[in-house]
Amino acid sequence: MEKEKNTLTITDNRTNQSYTVPIDKGAIRAMDLRKIKTGPDDFGLMSYDPAFMNTASCQSSITYIDGDRGILRYRGYPIEVLAEHCTFLEVAYLLQFGNLPAEKELKTWVNEITHHTMLHEIIKDFMEGFRRVSHPMSMLVSGVAALSAIYPDAKNVLDPESRLHQIKRLIAKMPSISAMAYRHTLGFPYVYPDNDLSYTENFMNMLWKMVEPKYRAAPELARALDVLFILHADHEQNCGTNTMRCVGSAHTDPFLATAAAAAALAGPRHGGANEEVLKMLDEIGSKQNVPAYIKRIKEGHSKLMGFGHRIYKSYDPRARIIKWTAEQVFQVTKRNPRIDVALELERIALEDDYFVQHKLYPNVDFYSGIICQAMGFKPEMFTVLFAIPRTAGWLAHWDEMMRDPEQKIARPRQVWTGEPERRFVPITERAAPALV
Ligand code: CMC
């Protein structure tokens, strides 16, 4: 009886036929629609969903988001709790293995990641090929893809042990490549990893060490960066993660799949938004100019960067934690004057009918750039700072997909809107096509 209740009955008005399909976990299977046909020659019904607005492409137990209530949980733990009590590597372990590590497991995990931070020397030569003005995201994406050539064993994607080995390599080497890309833009010598330091301290060491024998980051700033990494570690099926799963579904090695996911992240609608927020705050300049800027947004001149989200239709919980972290950072660094413009922008936008009606709230990118800039990062590095921790999420999803017996190579369908079969015309007989 209960089983029959969990079904959907669809009547096809073209044929007057009814079909009953099961509902499982709030979803019907798209393939069940295929049996809805007008006749034996009909291919069967498809669902049309540009931009995947309402299509689940997998079952996952990694990250849960309730966008209406502003909830984000990794493996069941609220993001606020993880940001308060954990380190980034602890969270990376949680994403990968499903549970928080006990002390011994964490020690082993941290030790293993720490011992994979070195890069093959050839990566240095590879970096040298880039112009100094290159965007660090372009260098990061290329650098990660280049690792595929260094580790051919990574092609062994069906072997869970090999997968875990590559996961450790990737989590470990992302900060090293990122720091190398950054130093390249400045023309500074590359800094080798320091195994005495934590994940984020070591990243800061590789970025900023000059001639001092030992680099020591301010603990408050290292912690703030760690929190930022925790907040960015995963966000279920976003554009970058979907790319990771899609490319990975072809059994491409994880270095290439991660490069593809990072390339998706680089876009200004995705991880590139934090850089755009800073440009926007600079353009606004001061608090007095905020109302005029909001007016321009409402007139459709541009979007308010760092606002809006496909999933969150109430406050993004990460933005709240970042706003708090910003104040901690400013206790050590100088207060970034852009924060006052941002706070005013948020205040006015949240009272404005347009933003209320469209359910537009600050997202994770709204405040993150301001903190990163105060910490000394150049805006071009902001998306890199997003890509490093997100690698842990991408890899957890990749491994989950590889273990899922239902998954096959990703291959969406299309709704055909082109010409029917056409007669070939030799070039001498063709009329010039109309210019569009
Ligand atoms: N400023 C002004 N209007 C907006 C904004 C914004 N930031 N975002 C959405 N809208 C409007 C949009 O014009 C549309 O209005 P209408 O229905 O009247 O045509 C409506 O709200 C729905 O927007 P949409 O573009 O259909 O929503 P989406 O889910 O496709 O896009 C988004 C989500 C994040 C791409 C979009 O909100 C946006 O471009 N925001 C600015 C860029 C940004 O901050 N991106 C970072 C996202 S968080 C980090 C990440 O996940 O990578």
GROMACS .gro file of C-alpha atoms and ligand atoms in nm:
model
  488
    1MET     CA    1   0.000   0.000   0.000
    2GLU     CA    2   0.275   0.238   0.113
    3LYS     CA    3   0.469   0.142  -0.198
    4GLU     CA    4   0.181   0.238  -0.428
    5LYS     CA    5   0.154   0.573  -0.253
    6ASN     CA    6   0.507   0.659  -0.359
    7THR     CA    7   0.423   0.674  -0.726
    8LEU     CA    8   0.335   0.933  -0.984
    9THR     CA    9   0.061   0.877  -1.240
   10ILE     CA   10   0.096   1.070  -1.562
   11THR     CA   11  -0.170   1.093  -1.830
   12ASP     CA   12  -0.044   1.158  -2.182
   13ASN     CA   13  -0.317   1.371  -2.341
   14ARG     CA   14  -0.183   1.288  -2.688
   15THR     CA   15  -0.282   0.923  -2.642
   16ASN     CA   16  -0.503   0.927  -2.331
   17GLN     CA   17  -0.275   0.663  -2.184
   18SER     CA   18  -0.177   0.667  -1.819
   19TYR     CA   19   0.159   0.563  -1.680
   20THR     CA   20   0.262   0.508  -1.321
   21VAL     CA   21   0.622   0.565  -1.223
   22PRO     CA   22   0.784   0.521  -0.881
   23ILE     CA   23   0.894   0.816  -0.669
   24ASP     CA   24   1.211   0.752  -0.470
   25LYS     CA   25   1.364   1.012  -0.234
   26GLY     CA   26   1.156   1.287  -0.390
   27ALA     CA   27   1.256   1.209  -0.748
   28ILE     CA   28   1.130   1.016  -1.046
   29ARG     CA   29   1.373   0.848  -1.282
   30ALA     CA   30   1.402   1.034  -1.611
   31MET     CA   31   1.438   0.700  -1.789
   32ASP     CA   32   1.087   0.607  -1.671
   33LEU     CA   33   0.956   0.883  -1.897
   34ARG     CA   34   1.100   0.708  -2.199
   35LYS     CA   35   0.814   0.455  -2.204
   36ILE     CA   36   0.570   0.743  -2.265
   37LYS     CA   37   0.533   0.722  -2.643
   38THR     CA   38   0.281   0.817  -2.907
   39GLY     CA   39   0.362   0.505  -3.110
   40PRO     CA   40   0.631   0.244  -3.173
   41ASP     CA   41   0.844   0.489  -3.378
   42ASP     CA   42   0.840   0.755  -3.108
   43PHE     CA   43   1.171   0.779  -2.918
   44GLY     CA   44   0.984   0.841  -2.593
   45LEU     CA   45   0.945   1.142  -2.369
   46MET     CA   46   1.249   1.328  -2.237
   47SER     CA   47   1.270   1.602  -1.977
   48TYR     CA   48   1.420   1.932  -2.097
   49ASP     CA   49   1.625   2.110  -1.832
   50PRO     CA   50   1.877   2.368  -1.953
   51ALA     CA   51   2.129   2.454  -1.679
   52PHE     CA   52   2.006   2.156  -1.471
   53MET     CA   53   1.756   2.368  -1.282
   54ASN     CA   54   1.565   2.064  -1.152
   55THR     CA   55   1.764   1.757  -1.242
   56ALA     CA   56   1.954   1.536  -0.998
   57SER     CA   57   2.248   1.372  -1.175
   58CYS     CA   58   2.357   1.151  -0.887
   59GLN     CA   59   2.283   1.030  -0.538
   60SER     CA   60   2.529   1.175  -0.291
   61SER     CA   61   2.592   1.168   0.082
   62ILE     CA   62   2.868   1.430   0.100
   63THR     CA   63   2.712   1.776   0.130
   64TYR     CA   64   2.358   1.875   0.217
   65ILE     CA   65   2.216   2.218   0.136
   66ASP     CA   66   1.874   2.354   0.220
   67GLY     CA   67   1.878   2.676   0.022
   68ASP     CA   68   1.551   2.810   0.157
   69ARG     CA   69   1.660   2.775   0.517
   70GLY     CA   70   2.026   2.869   0.462
   71ILE     CA   71   2.159   2.531   0.580
   72LEU     CA   72   2.490   2.379   0.471
   73ARG     CA   73   2.621   2.053   0.619
   74TYR     CA   74   2.919   1.836   0.529
   75ARG     CA   75   2.842   1.470   0.603
   76GLY     CA   76   2.572   1.585   0.845
   77TYR     CA   77   2.779   1.842   1.038
   78PRO     CA   78   2.663   2.206   1.019
   79ILE     CA   79   2.922   2.427   0.850
   80GLU     CA   80   2.921   2.665   1.149
   81VAL     CA   81   3.031   2.384   1.384
   82LEU     CA   82   3.306   2.263   1.151
   83ALA     CA   83   3.434   2.619   1.098
   84GLU     CA   84   3.453   2.670   1.473
   85HIS     CA   85   3.611   2.342   1.581
   86CYS     CA   86   3.802   2.183   1.293
   87THR     CA   87   4.105   2.234   1.075
   88PHE     CA   88   4.075   2.225   0.699
   89LEU     CA   89   4.255   1.889   0.671
   90GLU     CA   90   4.019   1.741   0.931
   91VAL     CA   91   3.728   1.856   0.714
   92ALA     CA   92   3.896   1.720   0.400
   93TYR     CA   93   3.917   1.383   0.578
   94LEU     CA   94   3.549   1.407   0.671
   95LEU     CA   95   3.448   1.481   0.312
   96GLN     CA   96   3.657   1.194   0.181
   97PHE     CA   97   3.584   0.921   0.434
   98GLY     CA   98   3.243   1.023   0.571
   99ASN     CA   99   3.342   1.056   0.939
  100LEU     CA  100   3.553   1.291   1.146
  101PRO     CA  101   3.891   1.132   1.213
  102ALA     CA  102   4.000   1.012   1.555
  103GLU     CA  103   4.334   1.159   1.671
  104LYS     CA  104   4.548   0.878   1.527
  105GLU     CA  105   4.373   0.887   1.187
  106LEU     CA  106   4.406   1.262   1.168
  107LYS     CA  107   4.778   1.245   1.249
  108THR     CA  108   4.836   0.988   0.975
  109TRP     CA  109   4.626   1.184   0.725
  110VAL     CA  110   4.802   1.514   0.798
  111ASN     CA  111   5.139   1.341   0.780
  112GLU     CA  112   5.054   1.184   0.443
  113ILE     CA  113   4.929   1.509   0.293
  114THR     CA  114   5.233   1.694   0.430
  115HIS     CA  115   5.466   1.443   0.265
  116HIS     CA  116   5.312   1.492  -0.077
  117THR     CA  117   5.345   1.870  -0.099
  118MET     CA  118   5.668   1.869  -0.305
  119LEU     CA  119   5.635   1.924  -0.679
  120HIS     CA  120   5.839   1.751  -0.945
  121GLU     CA  121   6.113   1.993  -1.053
  122ILE     CA  122   5.984   1.983  -1.409
  123ILE     CA  123   5.682   2.187  -1.298
  124LYS     CA  124   5.923   2.478  -1.238
  125ASP     CA  125   6.035   2.465  -1.602
  126PHE     CA  126   5.674   2.441  -1.708
  127MET     CA  127   5.585   2.755  -1.508
  128GLU     CA  128   5.870   2.942  -1.670
  129GLY     CA  129   5.679   2.923  -1.999
  130PHE     CA  130   5.411   3.161  -1.870
  131ARG     CA  131   5.427   3.536  -1.914
  132ARG     CA  132   5.464   3.714  -1.581
  133VAL     CA  133   5.126   3.884  -1.629
  134SER     CA  134   4.944   3.551  -1.668
  135HIS     CA  135   4.641   3.499  -1.446
  136PRO     CA  136   4.728   3.257  -1.161
  137MET     CA  137   4.412   3.054  -1.237
  138SER     CA  138   4.539   2.987  -1.591
  139MET     CA  139   4.870   2.873  -1.445
  140LEU     CA  140   4.700   2.662  -1.179
  141VAL     CA  141   4.470   2.488  -1.427
  142SER     CA  142   4.764   2.414  -1.659
  143GLY     CA  143   4.990   2.310  -1.372
  144VAL     CA  144   4.739   2.060  -1.238
  145ALA     CA  145   4.682   1.919  -1.586
  146ALA     CA  146   5.061   1.886  -1.626
  147LEU     CA  147   5.073   1.661  -1.318
  148SER     CA  148   4.883   1.405  -1.523
  149ALA     CA  149   5.197   1.367  -1.737
  150ILE     CA  150   5.410   1.315  -1.426
  151TYR     CA  151   5.187   1.052  -1.265
  152PRO     CA  152   5.074   0.804  -1.532
  153ASP     CA  153   4.968   0.565  -1.251
  154ALA     CA  154   4.676   0.805  -1.194
  155LYS     CA  155   4.508   0.654  -1.500
  156ASN     CA  156   4.434   0.350  -1.288
  157VAL     CA  157   4.104   0.504  -1.182
  158LEU     CA  158   3.928   0.174  -1.114
  159ASP     CA  159   4.168   0.090  -0.830
  160PRO     CA  160   4.045   0.246  -0.502
  161GLU     CA  161   4.396   0.242  -0.352
  162SER     CA  162   4.542   0.426  -0.647
  163ARG     CA  163   4.253   0.674  -0.632
  164LEU     CA  164   4.328   0.750  -0.268
  165HIS     CA  165   4.695   0.799  -0.351
  166GLN     CA  166   4.608   1.056  -0.618
  167ILE     CA  167   4.361   1.226  -0.382
  168LYS     CA  168   4.641   1.278  -0.127
  169ARG     CA  169   4.875   1.403  -0.398
  170LEU     CA  170   4.621   1.651  -0.531
  171ILE     CA  171   4.515   1.792  -0.193
  172ALA     CA  172   4.883   1.827  -0.104
  173LYS     CA  173   5.008   1.980  -0.427
  174MET     CA  174   4.735   2.236  -0.497
  175PRO     CA  175   4.885   2.493  -0.255
  176SER     CA  176   5.235   2.426  -0.394
  177ILE     CA  177   5.133   2.490  -0.756
  178SER     CA  178   4.924   2.791  -0.654
  179ALA     CA  179   5.212   2.947  -0.462
  180MET     CA  180   5.448   2.879  -0.751
  181ALA     CA  181   5.210   3.051  -0.993
  182TYR     CA  182   5.187   3.351  -0.759
  183ARG     CA  183   5.565   3.381  -0.715
  184HIS     CA  184   5.608   3.353  -1.090
  185THR     CA  185   5.391   3.660  -1.146
  186LEU     CA  186   5.616   3.853  -0.904
  187GLY     CA  187   5.943   3.717  -1.040
  188PHE     CA  188   6.038   3.579  -0.697
  189PRO     CA  189   6.221   3.246  -0.650
  190TYR     CA  190   5.994   2.954  -0.565
  191VAL     CA  191   5.978   2.842  -0.203
  192TYR     CA  192   5.984   2.472  -0.115
  193PRO     CA  193   5.729   2.332   0.132
  194ASP     CA  194   5.814   2.332   0.501
  195ASN     CA  195   5.698   2.014   0.671
  196ASP     CA  196   5.700   2.168   1.019
  197LEU     CA  197   5.406   2.387   0.927
  198SER     CA  198   5.033   2.325   0.905
  199TYR     CA  199   4.859   2.310   0.564
  200THR     CA  200   4.764   2.678   0.558
  201GLU     CA  201   5.083   2.801   0.731
  202ASN     CA  202   5.289   2.614   0.475
  203PHE     CA  203   5.088   2.769   0.191
  204MET     CA  204   5.153   3.114   0.337
  205ASN     CA  205   5.521   3.021   0.370
  206MET     CA  206   5.540   2.922   0.003
  207LEU     CA  207   5.370   3.247  -0.095
  208TRP     CA  208   5.544   3.502   0.120
  209LYS     CA  209   5.879   3.373   0.255
  210MET     CA  210   6.161   3.603   0.155
  211VAL     CA  211   6.510   3.581   0.307
  212GLU     CA  212   6.416   3.496   0.667
  213PRO     CA  213   6.539   3.148   0.769
  214LYS     CA  214   6.191   3.040   0.885
  215TYR     CA  215   5.857   3.189   0.782
  216ARG     CA  216   5.599   3.221   1.057
  217ALA     CA  217   5.248   3.332   0.965
  218ALA     CA  218   5.044   3.529   1.220
  219PRO     CA  219   4.837   3.251   1.387
  220GLU     CA  220   4.515   3.455   1.356
  221LEU     CA  221   4.564   3.490   0.981
  222ALA     CA  222   4.657   3.124   0.934
  223ARG     CA  223   4.340   3.031   1.124
  224ALA     CA  224   4.130   3.273   0.918
  225LEU     CA  225   4.262   3.115   0.598
  226ASP     CA  226   4.190   2.770   0.738
  227VAL     CA  227   3.830   2.876   0.811
  228LEU     CA  228   3.801   3.017   0.460
  229PHE     CA  229   3.925   2.682   0.326
  230ILE     CA  230   3.667   2.493   0.535
  231LEU     CA  231   3.386   2.713   0.401
  232HIS     CA  232   3.492   2.655   0.042
  233ALA     CA  233   3.569   2.283   0.070
  234ASP     CA  234   3.248   2.158  -0.089
  235HIS     CA  235   2.911   2.275  -0.214
  236GLU     CA  236   2.742   1.970  -0.370
  237GLN     CA  237   2.659   1.971  -0.742
  238ASN     CA  238   2.777   2.316  -0.850
  239CYS     CA  239   2.927   2.390  -1.190
  240GLY     CA  240   3.285   2.289  -1.095
  241THR     CA  241   3.183   1.970  -0.912
  242ASN     CA  242   2.950   1.873  -1.194
  243THR     CA  243   3.246   1.920  -1.431
  244MET     CA  244   3.462   1.698  -1.210
  245ARG     CA  245   3.200   1.424  -1.215
  246CYS     CA  246   3.129   1.467  -1.586
  247VAL     CA  247   3.495   1.456  -1.694
  248GLY     CA  248   3.572   1.185  -1.437
  249SER     CA  249   3.285   0.975  -1.574
  250ALA     CA  250   3.491   0.927  -1.891
  251HIS     CA  251   3.754   0.763  -1.664
  252THR     CA  252   3.989   1.053  -1.730
  253ASP     CA  253   4.262   1.067  -1.464
  254PRO     CA  254   4.191   1.289  -1.160
  255PHE     CA  255   4.462   1.545  -1.245
  256LEU     CA  256   4.295   1.624  -1.576
  257ALA     CA  257   3.948   1.610  -1.424
  258THR     CA  258   4.056   1.848  -1.145
  259ALA     CA  259   4.204   2.084  -1.403
  260ALA     CA  260   3.867   2.082  -1.583
  261ALA     CA  261   3.679   2.149  -1.258
  262ALA     CA  262   3.917   2.436  -1.176
  263ALA     CA  263   3.861   2.578  -1.525
  264ALA     CA  264   3.487   2.583  -1.456
  265LEU     CA  265   3.550   2.751  -1.122
  266ALA     CA  266   3.751   3.027  -1.293
  267GLY     CA  267   3.438   3.176  -1.453
  268PRO     CA  268   3.303   3.505  -1.309
  269ARG     CA  269   2.961   3.351  -1.248
  270HIS     CA  270   3.125   3.088  -1.027
  271GLY     CA  271   3.452   3.113  -0.829
  272GLY     CA  272   3.567   3.418  -1.023
  273ALA     CA  273   3.296   3.628  -0.856
  274ASN     CA  274   3.509   3.724  -0.552
  275GLU     CA  275   3.756   3.902  -0.778
  276GLU     CA  276   3.465   4.082  -0.945
  277VAL     CA  277   3.330   4.190  -0.604
  278LEU     CA  278   3.653   4.377  -0.531
  279LYS     CA  279   3.647   4.545  -0.872
  280MET     CA  280   3.287   4.647  -0.803
  281LEU     CA  281   3.368   4.785  -0.456
  282ASP     CA  282   3.655   4.985  -0.607
  283GLU     CA  283   3.422   5.117  -0.874
  284ILE     CA  284   3.168   5.226  -0.611
  285GLY     CA  285   3.449   5.390  -0.412
  286SER     CA  286   3.262   5.514  -0.105
  287LYS     CA  287   2.944   5.462   0.098
  288GLN     CA  288   2.772   5.771  -0.050
  289ASN     CA  289   2.783   5.616  -0.398
  290VAL     CA  290   2.602   5.298  -0.294
  291PRO     CA  291   2.239   5.412  -0.360
  292ALA     CA  292   2.326   5.529  -0.712
  293TYR     CA  293   2.503   5.198  -0.780
  294ILE     CA  294   2.203   4.996  -0.657
  295LYS     CA  295   1.981   5.205  -0.886
  296ARG     CA  296   2.202   5.113  -1.184
  297ILE     CA  297   2.182   4.744  -1.093
  298LYS     CA  298   1.803   4.764  -1.081
  299GLU     CA  299   1.799   4.933  -1.419
  300GLY     CA  300   1.971   4.622  -1.548
  301HIS     CA  301   2.319   4.767  -1.616
  302SER     CA  302   2.491   4.480  -1.439
  303LYS     CA  303   2.455   4.232  -1.155
  304LEU     CA  304   2.548   4.299  -0.799
  305MET     CA  305   2.852   4.075  -0.771
  306GLY     CA  306   2.861   3.853  -0.463
  307PHE     CA  307   2.481   3.855  -0.446
  308GLY     CA  308   2.239   3.584  -0.547
  309HIS     CA  309   2.274   3.210  -0.565
  310ARG     CA  310   2.111   2.931  -0.761
  311ILE     CA  311   2.044   2.736  -0.442
  312TYR     CA  312   2.038   2.981  -0.150
  313LYS     CA  313   1.721   3.182  -0.146
  314SER     CA  314   1.791   3.308   0.203
  315TYR     CA  315   2.124   3.416   0.356
  316ASP     CA  316   2.424   3.202   0.251
  317PRO     CA  317   2.549   3.062   0.587
  318ARG     CA  318   2.908   3.088   0.465
  319ALA     CA  319   2.873   3.463   0.413
  320ARG     CA  320   2.776   3.505   0.779
  321ILE     CA  321   3.089   3.319   0.899
  322ILE     CA  322   3.310   3.510   0.657
  323LYS     CA  323   3.172   3.843   0.775
  324TRP     CA  324   3.265   3.744   1.132
  325THR     CA  325   3.609   3.616   1.022
  326ALA     CA  326   3.673   3.950   0.848
  327GLU     CA  327   3.648   4.129   1.180
  328GLN     CA  328   3.902   3.884   1.334
  329VAL     CA  329   4.141   3.945   1.045
  330PHE     CA  330   4.112   4.321   1.080
  331GLN     CA  331   4.231   4.291   1.441
  332VAL     CA  332   4.569   4.189   1.298
  333THR     CA  333   4.577   4.367   0.963
  334LYS     CA  334   4.463   4.717   0.884
  335ARG     CA  335   4.084   4.746   0.838
  336ASN     CA  336   4.010   4.713   0.469
  337PRO     CA  337   3.804   5.026   0.388
  338ARG     CA  338   3.606   4.827   0.131
  339ILE     CA  339   3.429   4.649   0.417
  340ASP     CA  340   3.237   4.967   0.495
  341VAL     CA  341   3.122   4.999   0.134
  342ALA     CA  342   3.026   4.630   0.138
  343LEU     CA  343   2.832   4.661   0.464
  344GLU     CA  344   2.642   4.961   0.328
  345LEU     CA  345   2.574   4.779   0.002
  346GLU     CA  346   2.439   4.481   0.194
  347ARG     CA  347   2.229   4.702   0.423
  348ILE     CA  348   2.065   4.891   0.136
  349ALA     CA  349   2.021   4.587  -0.087
  350LEU     CA  350   1.854   4.385   0.188
  351GLU     CA  351   1.598   4.660   0.241
  352ASP     CA  352   1.530   4.707  -0.127
  353ASP     CA  353   1.216   4.560  -0.287
  354TYR     CA  354   1.402   4.434  -0.595
  355PHE     CA  355   1.650   4.231  -0.389
  356VAL     CA  356   1.385   4.112  -0.143
  357GLN     CA  357   1.150   3.998  -0.419
  358HIS     CA  358   1.428   3.826  -0.611
  359LYS     CA  359   1.552   3.666  -0.286
  360LEU     CA  360   1.902   3.800  -0.344
  361TYR     CA  361   2.136   3.781  -0.044
  362PRO     CA  362   2.515   3.804  -0.008
  363ASN     CA  363   2.686   3.481  -0.109
  364VAL     CA  364   3.022   3.339   0.000
  365ASP     CA  365   3.209   3.564  -0.241
  366PHE     CA  366   3.074   3.891  -0.110
  367TYR     CA  367   3.307   3.921   0.189
  368SER     CA  368   3.581   3.667   0.110
  369GLY     CA  369   3.772   3.900  -0.127
  370ILE     CA  370   3.782   4.173   0.135
  371ILE     CA  371   3.944   3.940   0.390
  372CYS     CA  372   4.187   3.799   0.138
  373GLN     CA  373   4.293   4.143   0.028
  374ALA     CA  374   4.348   4.252   0.389
  375MET     CA  375   4.565   3.942   0.437
  376GLY     CA  376   4.785   4.048   0.147
  377PHE     CA  377   4.644   3.844  -0.143
  378LYS     CA  378   4.616   4.009  -0.482
  379PRO     CA  379   4.263   3.986  -0.633
  380GLU     CA  380   4.390   3.753  -0.909
  381MET     CA  381   4.463   3.499  -0.633
  382PHE     CA  382   4.110   3.491  -0.493
  383THR     CA  383   3.976   3.217  -0.717
  384VAL     CA  384   4.294   3.019  -0.655
  385LEU     CA  385   4.215   3.039  -0.283
  386PHE     CA  386   3.876   2.889  -0.365
  387ALA     CA  387   4.021   2.615  -0.589
  388ILE     CA  388   4.267   2.483  -0.327
  389PRO     CA  389   4.008   2.375  -0.069
  390ARG     CA  390   3.742   2.288  -0.329
  391THR     CA  391   3.981   2.022  -0.459
  392ALA     CA  392   3.898   1.819  -0.146
  393GLY     CA  393   3.528   1.836  -0.236
  394TRP     CA  394   3.583   1.761  -0.605
  395LEU     CA  395   3.786   1.452  -0.516
  396ALA     CA  396   3.534   1.326  -0.261
  397HIS     CA  397   3.266   1.352  -0.533
  398TRP     CA  398   3.491   1.188  -0.790
  399ASP     CA  399   3.556   0.894  -0.559
  400GLU     CA  400   3.186   0.867  -0.470
  401MET     CA  401   3.101   0.862  -0.840
  402MET     CA  402   3.363   0.598  -0.914
  403ARG     CA  403   3.210   0.375  -0.645
  404ASP     CA  404   2.852   0.425  -0.767
  405PRO     CA  405   2.744   0.125  -0.976
  406GLU     CA  406   2.467   0.331  -1.138
  407GLN     CA  407   2.703   0.586  -1.289
  408LYS     CA  408   2.810   0.567  -1.652
  409ILE     CA  409   2.978   0.814  -1.884
  410ALA     CA  410   2.783   1.141  -1.857
  411ARG     CA  411   2.592   1.200  -2.178
  412PRO     CA  412   2.293   1.432  -2.177
  413ARG     CA  413   2.031   1.432  -2.451
  414GLN     CA  414   1.928   1.727  -2.664
  415VAL     CA  415   1.603   1.857  -2.807
  416TRP     CA  416   1.666   1.878  -3.179
  417THR     CA  417   1.583   2.217  -3.333
  418GLY     CA  418   1.789   2.198  -3.653
  419GLU     CA  419   1.709   2.125  -4.017
  420PRO     CA  420   1.575   1.791  -4.139
  421GLU     CA  421   1.797   1.607  -4.390
  422ARG     CA  422   1.920   1.852  -4.657
  423ARG     CA  423   2.034   1.799  -5.015
  424PHE     CA  424   2.408   1.869  -5.065
  425VAL     CA  425   2.474   2.159  -5.306
  426PRO     CA  426   2.821   2.193  -5.469
  427ILE     CA  427   3.000   2.516  -5.369
  428THR     CA  428   2.969   2.670  -5.718
  429GLU     CA  429   2.588   2.646  -5.698
  430ARG     CA  430   2.542   2.778  -5.342
  431ALA     CA  431   2.374   3.111  -5.273
  432ALA     CA  432   2.553   3.329  -5.017
  433PRO     CA  433   2.405   3.253  -4.672
  434ALA     CA  434   2.220   3.538  -4.507
  435LEU     CA  435   2.437   3.709  -4.247
  436VAL     CA  436   2.299   3.686  -3.898
  437CMC     N1  437   2.226   4.126  -0.901
  437CMC     C1  438   2.109   4.169  -0.955
  437CMC     N2  439   2.014   4.086  -1.000
  437CMC     C2  440   2.036   3.954  -0.989
  437CMC     C3  441   2.155   3.903  -0.934
  437CMC     C4  442   2.250   3.995  -0.887
  437CMC     N3  443   2.364   3.952  -0.832
  437CMC     N4  444   2.151   3.769  -0.935
  437CMC     C5  445   2.035   3.736  -0.990
  437CMC     N5  446   1.965   3.848  -1.022
  437CMC     C6  447   1.832   3.852  -1.082
  437CMC     C7  448   1.837   3.815  -1.230
  437CMC     O1  449   1.858   3.926  -1.312
  437CMC     C8  450   1.702   3.751  -1.249
  437CMC     O2  451   1.606   3.855  -1.255
  437CMC     P1  452   1.472   3.841  -1.346
  437CMC     O3  453   1.404   3.717  -1.297
  437CMC     O4  454   1.399   3.966  -1.314
  437CMC     O5  455   1.520   3.830  -1.486
  437CMC     C9  456   1.677   3.678  -1.116
  437CMC     O6  457   1.752   3.752  -1.018
  437CMC    C10  458   1.719   3.533  -1.116
  437CMC     O7  459   1.858   3.529  -1.148
  437CMC     P2  460   1.924   3.418  -1.237
  437CMC     O8  461   2.046   3.476  -1.303
  437CMC     O9  462   1.822   3.351  -1.322
  437CMC    O10  463   1.969   3.316  -1.123
  437CMC     P3  464   2.071   3.198  -1.141
  437CMC    O11  465   2.036   3.098  -1.038
  437CMC    O12  466   2.078   3.152  -1.283
  437CMC    O13  467   2.211   3.269  -1.110
  437CMC    C11  468   2.404   3.349  -1.001
  437CMC    C12  469   2.279   3.259  -0.992
  437CMC    C13  470   2.491   3.325  -0.879
  437CMC    C14  471   2.485   3.311  -1.128
  437CMC    C15  472   2.358   3.497  -1.011
  437CMC    O14  473   2.287   3.530  -0.894
  437CMC    C16  474   2.475   3.593  -1.031
  437CMC    O15  475   2.520   3.612  -1.144
  437CMC     N6  476   2.528   3.653  -0.918
  437CMC    C17  477   2.644   3.740  -0.929
  437CMC    C18  478   2.770   3.655  -0.942
  437CMC    C19  479   2.808   3.586  -0.813
  437CMC    O16  480   2.810   3.648  -0.707
  437CMC     N7  481   2.844   3.457  -0.825
  437CMC    C20  482   2.892   3.379  -0.711
  437CMC    C21  483   2.800   3.266  -0.677
  437CMC     S1  484   2.840   3.193  -0.519
  437CMC    C22  485   2.986   3.109  -0.546
  437CMC    C23  486   2.972   2.994  -0.638
  437CMC    O17  487   2.885   2.911  -0.623
  437CMC    O18  488   3.056   2.988  -0.729
   0.00000   0.00000   0.00000
